[in-house]
Amino acid sequence: MTRPLIYHFDLITHLVRRDFVARYKRSVLGIFWSILSPLAQLMVLVFVFRSVIPLNIDAYPAFVLSALLPWTWFGSCIGSSGGLFIHNRDLMRRPHFEPSTLITVNTLSNLIHYLMFLPILLFVLILYDRPITLSLLLFPVLLLIQGILTAGLSLLVATLNAFFRDIEHLTGMGLLLLFYLTPVFYQPQAMGEEYGIIFALNPVAVLVQAYREIFFNGVIPEWNLLLVAAGLSMALLGIGYLVYRRRLHEVFDMI
């Protein structure tokens, strides 16, 4: 029992390290691209919504960054999940290799970039005199819920994309739309009460706002919404795994 777990852990660790190194191989700036990309997006959002269309939100760079980082983790994982099985066909056909491991590796590899950015986020929060409180102890809980959500959706996208390559393109469009339905650069109250159900049933929106609560506002997130997000995340993981298991034997033929 222990030996397979150790083997699986070592395999995931090796693949995460390999993915991380391969991503920046032969790149001049290397790992700094993982920092420059969110910073560039942050600068654009700050410029647009402070100078062009002012939203009048205090400490706006810190406000945006606290939500942009978890969104970037989610978007990077889902956006790249469509090609996981297709681009790793040789690895998938190895004896005793569990293809779902690729989902775990992709999720953890992108999580590393999120964690690398945390010191910069904390610096920005301190720069704008935002409170650093014990609410940060909930950070691992939010990571766990988002990890479950991300793994479930990634399994679904990776499996279905093996049959219908349009899924990868639809995923990109879906992420673009979801970005604007998620309060990354605006306050959730701006959606209006009539659209509150959209926020409540969008686990990504709930999680992004929860991260903002513990980092930017220094308070405990709303537990009722967080429990709904956790339930939806578990349901999506169950659906994703069910589809994956039922279609896995066909996936090998399609890739």
CSV table of C-alpha atoms in Angstrom, one decimal:
chain,number,residue,atom,x,y,z
A,1,MET,CA,0.0,0.0,0.0
A,2,THR,CA,2.8,2.4,1.0
A,3,ARG,CA,5.1,1.6,-1.9
A,4,PRO,CA,2.5,2.6,-4.7
A,5,LEU,CA,1.8,5.8,-2.9
A,6,ILE,CA,5.5,6.7,-2.7
A,7,TYR,CA,6.0,5.8,-6.3
A,8,HIS,CA,3.0,7.9,-7.4
A,9,PHE,CA,4.3,10.8,-5.3
A,10,ASP,CA,7.8,10.6,-6.8
A,11,LEU,CA,6.3,10.4,-10.3
A,12,ILE,CA,4.2,13.5,-9.8
A,13,THR,CA,7.2,15.4,-8.3
A,14,HIS,CA,9.4,14.4,-11.2
A,15,LEU,CA,6.8,15.4,-13.8
A,16,VAL,CA,6.1,18.7,-12.1
A,17,ARG,CA,9.8,19.5,-12.1
A,18,ARG,CA,10.2,18.4,-15.7
A,19,ASP,CA,7.2,20.6,-16.8
A,20,PHE,CA,8.5,23.6,-14.9
A,21,VAL,CA,12.0,23.3,-16.4
A,22,ALA,CA,10.7,22.6,-19.9
A,23,ARG,CA,8.4,25.6,-19.8
A,24,TYR,CA,11.4,28.0,-19.6
A,25,LYS,CA,14.0,26.1,-21.5
A,26,ARG,CA,16.0,28.2,-24.0
A,27,SER,CA,14.2,31.3,-22.7
A,28,VAL,CA,16.3,34.4,-22.0
A,29,LEU,CA,14.2,35.6,-19.1
A,30,GLY,CA,13.3,32.1,-18.0
A,31,ILE,CA,11.3,31.9,-14.8
A,32,PHE,CA,10.8,35.7,-14.7
A,33,TRP,CA,8.1,35.3,-17.4
A,34,SER,CA,5.9,33.8,-14.7
A,35,ILE,CA,6.1,37.2,-12.9
A,36,LEU,CA,6.1,39.5,-15.9
A,37,SER,CA,2.9,38.1,-17.5
A,38,PRO,CA,0.6,38.8,-14.5
A,39,LEU,CA,2.3,42.1,-13.9
A,40,ALA,CA,1.7,43.2,-17.5
A,41,GLN,CA,-2.0,42.3,-17.1
A,42,LEU,CA,-2.2,44.1,-13.8
A,43,MET,CA,-0.7,47.3,-15.3
A,44,VAL,CA,-3.3,47.2,-18.2
A,45,LEU,CA,-6.2,46.7,-15.8
A,46,VAL,CA,-4.9,49.4,-13.4
A,47,PHE,CA,-4.5,51.9,-16.3
A,48,VAL,CA,-7.9,51.2,-17.8
A,49,PHE,CA,-9.9,51.2,-14.6
A,50,ARG,CA,-8.1,54.1,-12.9
A,51,SER,CA,-7.4,56.4,-15.8
A,52,VAL,CA,-9.8,55.6,-18.6
A,53,ILE,CA,-12.9,54.2,-16.8
A,54,PRO,CA,-12.3,55.0,-13.1
A,55,LEU,CA,-14.0,52.6,-10.7
A,56,ASN,CA,-12.9,54.7,-7.7
A,57,ILE,CA,-11.7,51.7,-5.7
A,58,ASP,CA,-9.1,52.4,-3.0
A,59,ALA,CA,-5.7,50.7,-3.3
A,60,TYR,CA,-6.8,49.4,-6.7
A,61,PRO,CA,-3.5,47.6,-7.7
A,62,ALA,CA,-3.7,45.6,-4.5
A,63,PHE,CA,-7.4,45.1,-5.0
A,64,VAL,CA,-6.9,43.6,-8.5
A,65,LEU,CA,-3.7,41.6,-7.8
A,66,SER,CA,-5.3,39.7,-4.9
A,67,ALA,CA,-7.9,38.4,-7.3
A,68,LEU,CA,-5.9,38.2,-10.5
A,69,LEU,CA,-3.4,35.6,-9.2
A,70,PRO,CA,-6.0,32.9,-8.4
A,71,TRP,CA,-7.7,33.6,-11.7
A,72,THR,CA,-4.4,33.2,-13.5
A,73,TRP,CA,-3.8,29.9,-11.8
A,74,PHE,CA,-7.3,28.7,-12.8
A,75,GLY,CA,-7.1,30.1,-16.4
A,76,SER,CA,-3.7,28.7,-17.1
A,77,CYS,CA,-4.7,25.2,-15.9
A,78,ILE,CA,-8.0,25.0,-17.8
A,79,GLY,CA,-6.6,26.7,-20.9
A,80,SER,CA,-3.8,24.2,-21.2
A,81,SER,CA,-5.8,21.1,-20.2
A,82,GLY,CA,-7.2,20.4,-23.7
A,83,GLY,CA,-3.9,19.3,-25.0
A,84,LEU,CA,-2.7,17.3,-22.0
A,85,PHE,CA,-3.7,13.9,-23.3
A,86,ILE,CA,-3.0,14.7,-27.0
A,87,HIS,CA,0.5,16.1,-26.4
A,88,ASN,CA,1.6,13.4,-24.0
A,89,ARG,CA,0.4,10.3,-26.0
A,90,ASP,CA,3.7,8.5,-25.6
A,91,LEU,CA,3.6,8.9,-21.8
A,92,MET,CA,0.0,7.9,-21.6
A,93,ARG,CA,0.7,4.6,-23.5
A,94,ARG,CA,3.3,3.5,-21.0
A,95,PRO,CA,2.3,0.5,-18.9
A,96,HIS,CA,0.9,1.3,-15.5
A,97,PHE,CA,0.8,5.0,-16.1
A,98,GLU,CA,-2.5,6.7,-15.0
A,99,PRO,CA,-3.3,9.5,-17.5
A,100,SER,CA,-5.1,11.5,-14.8
A,101,THR,CA,-1.7,12.1,-13.3
A,102,LEU,CA,-1.2,14.7,-16.1
A,103,ILE,CA,-4.1,16.7,-14.7
A,104,THR,CA,-2.5,16.7,-11.2
A,105,VAL,CA,0.9,17.7,-12.6
A,106,ASN,CA,-0.6,20.5,-14.7
A,107,THR,CA,-2.5,21.9,-11.7
A,108,LEU,CA,0.5,21.7,-9.3
A,109,SER,CA,2.9,23.2,-11.9
A,110,ASN,CA,0.7,26.2,-12.4
A,111,LEU,CA,0.2,26.5,-8.6
A,112,ILE,CA,3.9,27.0,-8.2
A,113,HIS,CA,3.7,30.1,-10.3
A,114,TYR,CA,0.9,31.4,-8.0
A,115,LEU,CA,2.9,30.7,-4.9
A,116,MET,CA,6.0,32.4,-6.4
A,117,PHE,CA,4.0,35.6,-6.7
A,118,LEU,CA,2.8,35.7,-3.1
A,119,PRO,CA,5.8,37.7,-1.8
A,120,ILE,CA,5.0,40.4,-4.4
A,121,LEU,CA,1.3,40.4,-3.5
A,122,LEU,CA,2.2,40.8,0.2
A,123,PHE,CA,4.6,43.6,-0.6
A,124,VAL,CA,1.8,45.4,-2.6
A,125,LEU,CA,-0.6,44.9,0.3
A,126,ILE,CA,1.8,46.4,2.8
A,127,LEU,CA,2.6,49.2,0.4
A,128,TYR,CA,-1.1,50.2,0.3
A,129,ASP,CA,-1.5,49.7,4.1
A,130,ARG,CA,-3.8,46.7,3.8
A,131,PRO,CA,-4.3,44.7,7.0
A,132,ILE,CA,-2.4,41.4,7.3
A,133,THR,CA,-4.6,39.3,9.6
A,134,LEU,CA,-5.1,35.7,10.8
A,135,SER,CA,-7.6,35.3,8.0
A,136,LEU,CA,-4.7,34.2,5.8
A,137,LEU,CA,-4.8,30.9,7.7
A,138,LEU,CA,-7.7,30.0,5.4
A,139,PHE,CA,-5.4,30.3,2.3
A,140,PRO,CA,-4.7,26.5,2.2
A,141,VAL,CA,-8.5,25.8,2.4
A,142,LEU,CA,-9.1,28.0,-0.6
A,143,LEU,CA,-6.2,26.4,-2.5
A,144,LEU,CA,-7.8,22.9,-1.8
A,145,ILE,CA,-11.2,23.9,-3.1
A,146,GLN,CA,-9.8,25.6,-6.2
A,147,GLY,CA,-7.5,22.6,-6.8
A,148,ILE,CA,-10.6,20.3,-6.7
A,149,LEU,CA,-12.5,22.6,-9.1
A,150,THR,CA,-9.6,22.9,-11.5
A,151,ALA,CA,-8.9,19.2,-11.5
A,152,GLY,CA,-12.5,18.3,-12.3
A,153,LEU,CA,-12.9,20.8,-15.1
A,154,SER,CA,-9.5,19.9,-16.5
A,155,LEU,CA,-10.4,16.2,-16.6
A,156,LEU,CA,-13.6,17.0,-18.4
A,157,VAL,CA,-11.9,19.3,-21.0
A,158,ALA,CA,-8.9,16.9,-21.6
A,159,THR,CA,-11.1,13.9,-22.1
A,160,LEU,CA,-13.7,15.5,-24.4
A,161,ASN,CA,-11.0,17.3,-26.4
A,162,ALA,CA,-9.6,13.9,-27.4
A,163,PHE,CA,-12.9,13.3,-29.3
A,164,PHE,CA,-13.8,16.9,-30.4
A,165,ARG,CA,-10.9,19.2,-30.9
A,166,ASP,CA,-13.3,22.1,-30.9
A,167,ILE,CA,-13.5,21.8,-27.1
A,168,GLU,CA,-10.0,23.4,-26.8
A,169,HIS,CA,-11.2,26.5,-28.8
A,170,LEU,CA,-14.5,26.6,-26.9
A,171,THR,CA,-12.6,26.5,-23.6
A,172,GLY,CA,-10.6,29.5,-24.6
A,173,MET,CA,-13.8,31.4,-25.5
A,174,GLY,CA,-15.4,30.3,-22.3
A,175,LEU,CA,-12.5,31.5,-20.2
A,176,LEU,CA,-12.7,34.9,-21.8
A,177,LEU,CA,-16.4,35.2,-21.0
A,178,LEU,CA,-15.9,33.8,-17.5
A,179,PHE,CA,-13.2,36.4,-16.8
A,180,TYR,CA,-15.7,39.2,-17.2
A,181,LEU,CA,-18.3,37.3,-15.1
A,182,THR,CA,-15.8,37.0,-12.3
A,183,PRO,CA,-15.1,40.0,-10.1
A,184,VAL,CA,-11.4,40.2,-10.8
A,185,PHE,CA,-11.2,43.9,-11.6
A,186,TYR,CA,-14.5,45.1,-10.1
A,187,GLN,CA,-16.5,44.6,-6.9
A,188,PRO,CA,-19.1,41.9,-6.9
A,189,GLN,CA,-21.7,44.4,-5.7
A,190,ALA,CA,-21.4,46.0,-9.2
A,191,MET,CA,-23.2,43.1,-10.7
A,192,GLY,CA,-26.5,44.2,-9.0
A,193,GLU,CA,-28.8,42.1,-6.9
A,194,GLU,CA,-30.6,40.7,-9.9
A,195,TYR,CA,-27.4,39.0,-11.0
A,196,GLY,CA,-26.5,37.7,-7.6
A,197,ILE,CA,-27.4,34.1,-8.5
A,198,ILE,CA,-24.8,34.2,-11.3
A,199,PHE,CA,-22.2,35.1,-8.7
A,200,ALA,CA,-23.3,32.5,-6.2
A,201,LEU,CA,-23.4,29.7,-8.7
A,202,ASN,CA,-20.0,30.6,-10.2
A,203,PRO,CA,-17.5,28.8,-7.9
A,204,VAL,CA,-14.6,30.7,-9.6
A,205,ALA,CA,-16.2,34.0,-8.7
A,206,VAL,CA,-16.8,32.9,-5.1
A,207,LEU,CA,-13.2,31.7,-4.7
A,208,VAL,CA,-11.7,34.8,-6.3
A,209,GLN,CA,-13.7,37.0,-3.9
A,210,ALA,CA,-12.7,34.8,-1.0
A,211,TYR,CA,-9.0,35.3,-1.8
A,212,ARG,CA,-9.7,39.0,-1.9
A,213,GLU,CA,-11.4,38.9,1.5
A,214,ILE,CA,-8.5,37.2,3.2
A,215,PHE,CA,-5.7,39.2,1.5
A,216,PHE,CA,-7.1,42.6,0.7
A,217,ASN,CA,-9.8,43.1,3.3
A,218,GLY,CA,-8.3,40.9,6.0
A,219,VAL,CA,-11.6,39.3,6.9
A,220,ILE,CA,-13.2,35.8,6.9
A,221,PRO,CA,-15.1,35.1,3.6
A,222,GLU,CA,-18.8,34.3,3.6
A,223,TRP,CA,-19.0,30.6,4.7
A,224,ASN,CA,-22.3,29.9,3.0
A,225,LEU,CA,-21.1,30.9,-0.4
A,226,LEU,CA,-17.8,29.1,0.2
A,227,LEU,CA,-19.6,25.9,1.1
A,228,VAL,CA,-21.7,26.2,-2.1
A,229,ALA,CA,-18.5,26.6,-4.1
A,230,ALA,CA,-16.9,23.6,-2.4
A,231,GLY,CA,-20.0,21.5,-3.1
A,232,LEU,CA,-20.0,22.5,-6.8
A,233,SER,CA,-16.3,21.9,-7.1
A,234,MET,CA,-16.7,18.4,-5.7
A,235,ALA,CA,-19.7,17.8,-8.0
A,236,LEU,CA,-17.6,18.9,-11.1
A,237,LEU,CA,-14.7,16.7,-10.0
A,238,GLY,CA,-17.1,13.7,-9.7
A,239,ILE,CA,-18.6,14.4,-13.2
A,240,GLY,CA,-15.1,15.0,-14.7
A,241,TYR,CA,-13.8,11.7,-13.2
A,242,LEU,CA,-16.9,9.8,-14.3
A,243,VAL,CA,-16.6,11.0,-17.9
A,244,TYR,CA,-12.8,10.3,-17.8
A,245,ARG,CA,-13.3,6.7,-16.5
A,246,ARG,CA,-16.0,5.8,-19.0
A,247,ARG,CA,-14.3,7.2,-22.0
A,248,LEU,CA,-10.6,6.5,-21.2
A,249,HIS,CA,-10.3,3.3,-23.3
A,250,GLU,CA,-11.6,5.3,-26.3
A,251,VAL,CA,-9.2,8.2,-25.6
A,252,PHE,CA,-6.2,5.9,-26.3
A,253,ASP,CA,-7.7,5.1,-29.7
A,254,MET,CA,-8.4,8.8,-30.5
A,255,ILE,CA,-5.0,10.2,-29.7
